[in-house]
Short mmCIF file of C-alpha atoms in Angstrom, two decimals:
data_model
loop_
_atom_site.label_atom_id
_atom_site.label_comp_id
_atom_site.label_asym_id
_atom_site.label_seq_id
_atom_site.Cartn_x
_atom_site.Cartn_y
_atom_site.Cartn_z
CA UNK A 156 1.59 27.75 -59.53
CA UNK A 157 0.05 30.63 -57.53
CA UNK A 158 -2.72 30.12 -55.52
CA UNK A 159 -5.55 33.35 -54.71
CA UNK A 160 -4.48 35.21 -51.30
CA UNK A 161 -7.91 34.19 -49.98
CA UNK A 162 -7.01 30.55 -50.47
CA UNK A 163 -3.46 30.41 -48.80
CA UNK A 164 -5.21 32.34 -45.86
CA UNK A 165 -8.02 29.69 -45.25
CA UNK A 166 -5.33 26.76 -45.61
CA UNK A 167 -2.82 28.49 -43.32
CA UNK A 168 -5.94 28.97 -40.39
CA UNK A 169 -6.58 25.56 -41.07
CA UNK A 170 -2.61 23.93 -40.71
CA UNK A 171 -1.85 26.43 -37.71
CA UNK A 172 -3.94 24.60 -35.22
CA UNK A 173 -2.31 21.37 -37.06
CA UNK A 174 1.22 22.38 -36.50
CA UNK A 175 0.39 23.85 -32.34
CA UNK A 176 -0.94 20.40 -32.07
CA UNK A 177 1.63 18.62 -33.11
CA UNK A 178 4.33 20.86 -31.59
CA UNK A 179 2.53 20.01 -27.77
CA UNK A 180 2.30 16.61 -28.48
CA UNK A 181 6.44 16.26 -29.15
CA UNK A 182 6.87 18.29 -26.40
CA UNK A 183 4.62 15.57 -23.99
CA UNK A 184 6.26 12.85 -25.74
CA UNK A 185 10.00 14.22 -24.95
CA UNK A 186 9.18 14.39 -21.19
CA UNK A 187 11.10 12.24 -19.27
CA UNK A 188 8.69 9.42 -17.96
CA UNK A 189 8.53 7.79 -14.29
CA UNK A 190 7.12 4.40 -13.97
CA UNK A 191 5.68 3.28 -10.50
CA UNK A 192 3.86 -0.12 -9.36
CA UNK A 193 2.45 0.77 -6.29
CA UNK A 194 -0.68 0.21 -3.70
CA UNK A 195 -3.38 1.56 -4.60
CA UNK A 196 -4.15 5.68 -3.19
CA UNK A 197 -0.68 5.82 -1.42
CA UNK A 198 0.28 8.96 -3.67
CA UNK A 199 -1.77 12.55 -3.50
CA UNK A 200 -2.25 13.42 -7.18
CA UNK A 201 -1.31 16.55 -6.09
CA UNK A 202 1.56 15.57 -5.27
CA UNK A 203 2.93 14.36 -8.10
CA UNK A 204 1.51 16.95 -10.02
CA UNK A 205 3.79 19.06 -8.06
CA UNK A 206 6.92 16.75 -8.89
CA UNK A 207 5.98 16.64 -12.72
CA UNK A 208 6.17 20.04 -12.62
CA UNK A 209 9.49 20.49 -10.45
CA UNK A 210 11.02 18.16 -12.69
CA UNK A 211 9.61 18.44 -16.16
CA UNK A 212 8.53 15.12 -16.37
CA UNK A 213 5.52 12.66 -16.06
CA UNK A 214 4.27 9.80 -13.85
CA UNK A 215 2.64 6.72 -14.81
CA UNK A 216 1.05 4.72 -11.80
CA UNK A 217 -0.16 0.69 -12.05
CA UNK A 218 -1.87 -0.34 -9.33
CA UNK A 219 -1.38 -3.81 -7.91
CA UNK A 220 -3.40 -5.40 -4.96
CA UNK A 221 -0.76 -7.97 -2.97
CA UNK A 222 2.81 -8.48 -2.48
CA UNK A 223 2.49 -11.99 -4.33
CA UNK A 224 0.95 -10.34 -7.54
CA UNK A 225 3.79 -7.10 -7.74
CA UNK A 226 6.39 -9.83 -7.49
CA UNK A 227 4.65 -12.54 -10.00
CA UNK A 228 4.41 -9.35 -12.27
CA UNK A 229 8.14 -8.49 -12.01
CA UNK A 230 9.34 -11.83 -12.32
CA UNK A 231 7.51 -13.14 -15.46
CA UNK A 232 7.66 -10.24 -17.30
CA UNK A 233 10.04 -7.39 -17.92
CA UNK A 234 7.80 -4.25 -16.73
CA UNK A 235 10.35 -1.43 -16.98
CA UNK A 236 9.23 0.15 -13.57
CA UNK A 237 11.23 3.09 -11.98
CA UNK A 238 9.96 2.54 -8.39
CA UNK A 239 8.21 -0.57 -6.99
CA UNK A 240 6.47 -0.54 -3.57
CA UNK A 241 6.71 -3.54 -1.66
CA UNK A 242 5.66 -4.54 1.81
CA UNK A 243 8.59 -4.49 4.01
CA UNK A 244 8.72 -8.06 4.40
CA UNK A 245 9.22 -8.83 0.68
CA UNK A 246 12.53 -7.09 0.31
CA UNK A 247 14.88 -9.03 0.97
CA UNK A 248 12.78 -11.83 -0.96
CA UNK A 249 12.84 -9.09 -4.19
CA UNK A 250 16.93 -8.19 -2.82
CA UNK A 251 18.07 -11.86 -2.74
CA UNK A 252 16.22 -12.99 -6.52
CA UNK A 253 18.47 -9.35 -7.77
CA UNK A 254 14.99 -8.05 -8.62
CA UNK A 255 16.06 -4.69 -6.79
CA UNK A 256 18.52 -2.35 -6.66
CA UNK A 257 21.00 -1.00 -3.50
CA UNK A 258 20.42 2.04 -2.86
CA UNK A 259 23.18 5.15 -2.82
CA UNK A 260 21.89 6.56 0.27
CA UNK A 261 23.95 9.61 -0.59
CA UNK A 262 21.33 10.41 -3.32
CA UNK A 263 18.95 10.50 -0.17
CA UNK A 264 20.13 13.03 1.66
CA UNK A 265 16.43 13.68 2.97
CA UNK A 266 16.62 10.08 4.84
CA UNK A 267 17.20 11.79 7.80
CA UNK A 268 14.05 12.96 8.32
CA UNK A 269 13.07 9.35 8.88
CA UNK A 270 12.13 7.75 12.81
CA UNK A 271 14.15 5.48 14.14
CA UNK A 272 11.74 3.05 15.01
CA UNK A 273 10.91 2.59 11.39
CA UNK A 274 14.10 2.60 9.72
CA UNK A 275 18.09 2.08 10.06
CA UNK A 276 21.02 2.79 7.27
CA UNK A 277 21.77 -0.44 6.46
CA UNK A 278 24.74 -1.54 3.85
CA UNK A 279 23.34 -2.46 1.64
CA UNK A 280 19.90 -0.40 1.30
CA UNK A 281 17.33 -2.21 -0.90
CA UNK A 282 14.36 0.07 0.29
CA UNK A 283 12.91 3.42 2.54
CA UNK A 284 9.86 2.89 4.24
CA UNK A 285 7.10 4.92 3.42
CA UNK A 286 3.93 4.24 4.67
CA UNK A 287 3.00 2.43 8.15
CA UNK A 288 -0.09 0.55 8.32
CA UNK A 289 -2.08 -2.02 10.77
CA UNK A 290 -4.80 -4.11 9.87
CA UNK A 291 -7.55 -4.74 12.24
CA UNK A 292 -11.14 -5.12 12.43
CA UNK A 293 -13.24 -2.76 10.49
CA UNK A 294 -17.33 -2.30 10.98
CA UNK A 295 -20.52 -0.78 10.80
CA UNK A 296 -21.84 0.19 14.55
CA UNK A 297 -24.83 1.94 12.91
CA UNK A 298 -26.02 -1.92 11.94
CA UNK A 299 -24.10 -4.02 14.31
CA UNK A 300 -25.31 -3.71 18.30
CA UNK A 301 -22.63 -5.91 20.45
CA UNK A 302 -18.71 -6.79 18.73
CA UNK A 303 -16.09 -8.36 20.50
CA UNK A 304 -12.34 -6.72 19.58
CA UNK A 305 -11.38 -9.98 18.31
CA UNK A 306 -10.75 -11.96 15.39
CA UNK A 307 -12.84 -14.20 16.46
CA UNK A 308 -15.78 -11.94 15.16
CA UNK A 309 -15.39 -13.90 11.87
CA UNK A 310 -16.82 -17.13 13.48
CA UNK A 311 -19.91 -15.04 13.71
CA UNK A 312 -22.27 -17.11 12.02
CA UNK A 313 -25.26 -14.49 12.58
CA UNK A 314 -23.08 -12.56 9.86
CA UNK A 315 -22.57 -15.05 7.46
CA UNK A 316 -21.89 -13.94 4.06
CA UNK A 317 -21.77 -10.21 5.18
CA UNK A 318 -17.69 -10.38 6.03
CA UNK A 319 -14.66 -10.73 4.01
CA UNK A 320 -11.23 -10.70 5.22
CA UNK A 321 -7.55 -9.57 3.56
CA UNK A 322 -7.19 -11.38 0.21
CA UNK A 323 -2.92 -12.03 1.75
CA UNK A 324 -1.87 -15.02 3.03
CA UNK A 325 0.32 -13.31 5.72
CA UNK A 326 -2.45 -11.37 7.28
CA UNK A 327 -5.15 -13.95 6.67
CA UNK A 328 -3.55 -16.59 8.15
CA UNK A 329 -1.73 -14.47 10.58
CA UNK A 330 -5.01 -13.35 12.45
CA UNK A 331 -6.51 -17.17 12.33
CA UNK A 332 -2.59 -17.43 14.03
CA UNK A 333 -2.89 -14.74 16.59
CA UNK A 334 -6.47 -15.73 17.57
CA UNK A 335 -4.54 -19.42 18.33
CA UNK A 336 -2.09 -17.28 20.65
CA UNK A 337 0.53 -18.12 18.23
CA UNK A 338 3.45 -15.65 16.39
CA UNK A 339 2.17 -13.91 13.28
CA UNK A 340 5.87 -15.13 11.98
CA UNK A 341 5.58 -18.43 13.29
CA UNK A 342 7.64 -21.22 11.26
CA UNK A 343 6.01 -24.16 12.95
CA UNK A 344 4.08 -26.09 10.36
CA UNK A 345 2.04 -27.78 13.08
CA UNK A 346 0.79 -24.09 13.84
CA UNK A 347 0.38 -22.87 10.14
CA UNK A 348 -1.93 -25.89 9.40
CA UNK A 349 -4.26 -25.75 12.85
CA UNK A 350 -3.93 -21.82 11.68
CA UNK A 351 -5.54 -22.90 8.09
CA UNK A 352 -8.07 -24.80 9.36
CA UNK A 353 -9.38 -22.10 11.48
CA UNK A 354 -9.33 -19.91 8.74
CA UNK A 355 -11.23 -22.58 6.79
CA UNK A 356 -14.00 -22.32 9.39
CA UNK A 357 -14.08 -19.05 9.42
CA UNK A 358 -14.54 -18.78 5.60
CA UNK A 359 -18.10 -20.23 5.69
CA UNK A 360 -18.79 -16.79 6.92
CA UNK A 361 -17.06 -14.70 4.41
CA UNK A 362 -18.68 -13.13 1.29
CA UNK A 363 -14.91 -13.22 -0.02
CA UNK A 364 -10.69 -12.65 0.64
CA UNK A 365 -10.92 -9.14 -0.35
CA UNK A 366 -8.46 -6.17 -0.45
CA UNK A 367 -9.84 -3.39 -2.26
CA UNK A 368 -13.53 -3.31 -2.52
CA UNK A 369 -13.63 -4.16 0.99
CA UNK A 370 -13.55 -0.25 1.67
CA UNK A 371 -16.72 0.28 -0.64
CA UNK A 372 -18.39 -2.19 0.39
CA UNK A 373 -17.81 -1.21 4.25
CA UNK A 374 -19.18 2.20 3.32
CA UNK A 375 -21.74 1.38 1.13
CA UNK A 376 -23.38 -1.77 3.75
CA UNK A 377 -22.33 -4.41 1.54
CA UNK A 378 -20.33 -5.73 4.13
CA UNK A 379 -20.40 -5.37 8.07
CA UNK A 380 -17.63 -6.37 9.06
CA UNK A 381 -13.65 -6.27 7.54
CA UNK A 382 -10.77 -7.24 8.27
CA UNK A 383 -8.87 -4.42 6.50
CA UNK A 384 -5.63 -1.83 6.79
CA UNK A 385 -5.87 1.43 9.15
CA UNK A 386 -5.40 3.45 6.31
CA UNK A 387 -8.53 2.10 4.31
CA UNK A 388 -11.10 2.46 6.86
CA UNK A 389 -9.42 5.48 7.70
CA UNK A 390 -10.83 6.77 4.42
CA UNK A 391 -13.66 4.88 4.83
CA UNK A 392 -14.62 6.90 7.73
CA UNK A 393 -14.29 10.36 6.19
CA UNK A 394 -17.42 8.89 3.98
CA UNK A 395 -19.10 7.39 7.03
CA UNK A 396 -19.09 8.14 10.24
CA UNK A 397 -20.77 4.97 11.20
CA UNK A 398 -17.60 2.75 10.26
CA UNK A 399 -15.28 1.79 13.30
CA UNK A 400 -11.82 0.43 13.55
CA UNK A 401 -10.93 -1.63 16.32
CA UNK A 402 -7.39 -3.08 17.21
CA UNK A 403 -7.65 -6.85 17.83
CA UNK A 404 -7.65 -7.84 21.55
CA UNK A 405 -4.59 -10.60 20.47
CA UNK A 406 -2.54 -8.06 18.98
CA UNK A 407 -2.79 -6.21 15.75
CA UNK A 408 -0.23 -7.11 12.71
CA UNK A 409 1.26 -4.29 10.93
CA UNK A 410 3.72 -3.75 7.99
CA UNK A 411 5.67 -1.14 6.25
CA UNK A 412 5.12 -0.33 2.87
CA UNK A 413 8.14 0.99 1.07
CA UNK A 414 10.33 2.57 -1.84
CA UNK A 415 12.52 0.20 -4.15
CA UNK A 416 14.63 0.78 -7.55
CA UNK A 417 14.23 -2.50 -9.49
CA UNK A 418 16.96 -3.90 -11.23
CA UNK A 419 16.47 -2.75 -15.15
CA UNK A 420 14.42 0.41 -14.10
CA UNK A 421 15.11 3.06 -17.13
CA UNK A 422 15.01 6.11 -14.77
CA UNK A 423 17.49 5.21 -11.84
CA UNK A 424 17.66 9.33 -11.51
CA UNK A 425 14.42 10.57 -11.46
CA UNK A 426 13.50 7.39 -9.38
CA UNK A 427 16.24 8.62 -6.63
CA UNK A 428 15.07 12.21 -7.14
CA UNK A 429 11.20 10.98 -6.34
CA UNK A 430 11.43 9.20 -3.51
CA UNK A 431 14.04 12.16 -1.68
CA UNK A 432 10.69 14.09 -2.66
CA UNK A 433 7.99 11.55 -0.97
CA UNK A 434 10.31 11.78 2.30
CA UNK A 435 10.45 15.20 2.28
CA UNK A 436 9.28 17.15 5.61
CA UNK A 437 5.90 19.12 3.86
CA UNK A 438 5.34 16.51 1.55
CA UNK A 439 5.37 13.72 4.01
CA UNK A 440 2.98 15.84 6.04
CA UNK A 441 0.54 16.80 2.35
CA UNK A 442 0.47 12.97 1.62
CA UNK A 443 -0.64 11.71 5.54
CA UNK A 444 -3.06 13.76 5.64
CA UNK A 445 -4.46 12.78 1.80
CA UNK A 446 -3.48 8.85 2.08
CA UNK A 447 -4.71 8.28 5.95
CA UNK A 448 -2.07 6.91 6.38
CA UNK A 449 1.14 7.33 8.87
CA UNK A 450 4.68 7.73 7.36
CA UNK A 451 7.87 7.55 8.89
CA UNK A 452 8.86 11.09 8.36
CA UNK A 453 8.93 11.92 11.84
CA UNK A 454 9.85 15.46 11.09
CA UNK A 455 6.33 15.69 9.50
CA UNK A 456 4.33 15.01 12.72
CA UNK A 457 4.52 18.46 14.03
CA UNK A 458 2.60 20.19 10.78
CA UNK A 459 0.19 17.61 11.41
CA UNK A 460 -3.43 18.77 13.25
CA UNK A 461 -4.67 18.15 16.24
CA UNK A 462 -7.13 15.71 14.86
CA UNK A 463 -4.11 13.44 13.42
CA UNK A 464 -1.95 13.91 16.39
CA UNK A 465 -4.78 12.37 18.60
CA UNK A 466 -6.23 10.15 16.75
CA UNK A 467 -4.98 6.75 18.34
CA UNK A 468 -4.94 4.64 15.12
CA UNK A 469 -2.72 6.85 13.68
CA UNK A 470 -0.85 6.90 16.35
CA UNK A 471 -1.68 3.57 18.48
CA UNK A 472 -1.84 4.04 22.54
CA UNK A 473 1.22 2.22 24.29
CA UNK A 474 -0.62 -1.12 25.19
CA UNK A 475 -2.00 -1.62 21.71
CA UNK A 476 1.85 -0.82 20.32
CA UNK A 477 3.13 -3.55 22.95
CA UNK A 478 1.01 -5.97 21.44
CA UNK A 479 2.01 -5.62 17.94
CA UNK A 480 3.81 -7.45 15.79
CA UNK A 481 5.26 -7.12 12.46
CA UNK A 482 5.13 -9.46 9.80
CA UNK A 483 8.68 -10.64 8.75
CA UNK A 484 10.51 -12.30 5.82
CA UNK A 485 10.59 -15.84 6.75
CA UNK A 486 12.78 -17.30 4.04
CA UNK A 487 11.78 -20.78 2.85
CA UNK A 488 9.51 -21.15 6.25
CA UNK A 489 7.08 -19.36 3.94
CA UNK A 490 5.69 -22.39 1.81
CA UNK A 491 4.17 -23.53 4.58
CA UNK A 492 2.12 -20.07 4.31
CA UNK A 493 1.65 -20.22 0.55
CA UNK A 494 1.04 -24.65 0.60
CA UNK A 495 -1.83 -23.65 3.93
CA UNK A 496 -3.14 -20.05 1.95
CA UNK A 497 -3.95 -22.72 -1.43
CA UNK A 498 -5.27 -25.59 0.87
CA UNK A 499 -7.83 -23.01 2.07
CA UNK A 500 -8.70 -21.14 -1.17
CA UNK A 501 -9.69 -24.48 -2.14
CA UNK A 502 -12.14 -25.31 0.88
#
């Protein structure tokens, strides 16, 4: 049957859109696809706009909000991540339970790029650091008149309810250890539990364990005082100039976030060619600047301003750094962490 000219013209104006429509979509849908579990605003979206683009492909980002949740994540379920981001101290746990790859360092040929202080080519490589952080003591001076440097500000009872501290049993109960004068990594259970029941005190004055809205809430007035990572208030502080960060007069705790391949991940390649990208000189440089946060490119520090380069908790003055400590694997010494971190969640 023959249709009238003026009829096939309307139903081909209509279709053509159709067909475009359909032709974009398979060509989304045939992108390769990069699956990260990561912290929260550790990656400039422009960024990996820029590696979509370089590598024809796209990047889905889940956002957890502690070490213990990432890892109760990978281990009940099969998530089919490309790149994980653990702390530093939670790779070998992740390494010894096979939940992450070795690394072919030769298909990281931008690893060199990396300090020293922060990393060494081990054999076998489960991870490259990524982003350095310290936690400390975050406030409002515009609302606050007299604060001690000190973890002790959390036995303020004059700010009761106006506080919250890291929602992590490491750092949690490692400040309530440093105030004590004891390790961060200490393995005595004697010290763990007088460590808990400090930090069961000192939640009477806590609106909550917190690690994400802590930085709205510091900005907004919510809260006064934080105990919170460099790079949050960091951020914080390009919204409000009133928020301080102060390093803790017992020594601040600090950890390395970094880049892992879990076992099963469906993109080993893409996942190699990514994180060669996030240590890259300029892009390590792009993403301290966007993230607040210091990475161990130390071939990016140069391109860096003035206002980075001298800004101390970026880059801590030599008696804070003396005074730091960095929170370790501590094998099955840890359930005396996890048994203390439920004993006071309970309180």
């Amino acid at each position: 049957m023959k249709f009238p000219k003026a009829i096939v013209t309307s139903v081909a104006i209509m279709i053509l859109p159709l067909i475009a429509l359909l032709i974009g979509g398979c060509g989304t849908s045939n992108k390769q696809k990069l699956y990260i579990y990561t912290w929260s605003e550790i990656f400039d979206p422009a960024l990996i706009a820029e590696f979509e683009t370089k590598f024809d492909c796209k990047v889905i980002i889940d956002i957890f909000d502690t070490n213990e949740s990432m890892y109760a994540k990978l281990k009940l379920t099969s998530a089919g991540y490309d790149i994980i981001c653990p702390s530093h101290y939670f790779v070998s746990i992740l390494a010894q339970q096979k939940m992450i790859q070795a690394l072919d360092s030769k298909l990281l040929p931008d690893l060199m790029n990396l300090d020293p202080k922060y990393f060494t080519l081990t054999d076998p490589l489960y991870a490259v650091p990524y982003i350095v952080s310290f936690s400390g003591i975050g406030y409002r001076q515009d609302k606050i008149n007299e604060i001690s440097p000190s973890y002790g500000v959390f036995g303020r009872v004059d700010l009761r309810g106006r506080m919250t501290m890291l929602n992590d049993s490491r750092e949690a109960i490692g400040a309530a250890l440093k105030y004590l004068g004891y390790s961060v990594n200490s393995r005595e259970p004697k010290e763990i539990e007088k460590a808990g029941d400090l930090l069961i005190q000192w939640k009477k004055n806590l609106a909550k364990f917190e690690s994400e809205q802590y930085k709205s809430g510091l900005s907004s007035g919510e809260f006064l005082v934080v105990q919170g990572y460099s790079t949050d208030i960091l951020q914080v502080q390009s919204e409000n100039k009133s928020v301080v960060f102060l390093f803790p007069s017992e020594g601040v705790i600090t950890s390395i976030d970094c880049l892992s391949i879990p076992e099963g991940a469906q993109n080993t390649e893409l996942a190699y060619k990514f994180i060669n990208f996030m240590i890259g000189t300029e892009v390590a440089a792009q993403n301290i600047r966007y993230a607040a946060a210091l990475s161990p490119v130390a071939s990016a520090y140069p391109l860096l301003g003035e206002d980075i380069r001298n800004n101390p908790i970026y880059f801590p003055p030599k008696d804070v750094i003396d005074k730091m400590e960095r929170i370790e694997d501590l094998q099955g010494d840890v359930q005396y962490y996890y048994k203390t971190w439920d004993r006071v969640k309970a309180s």
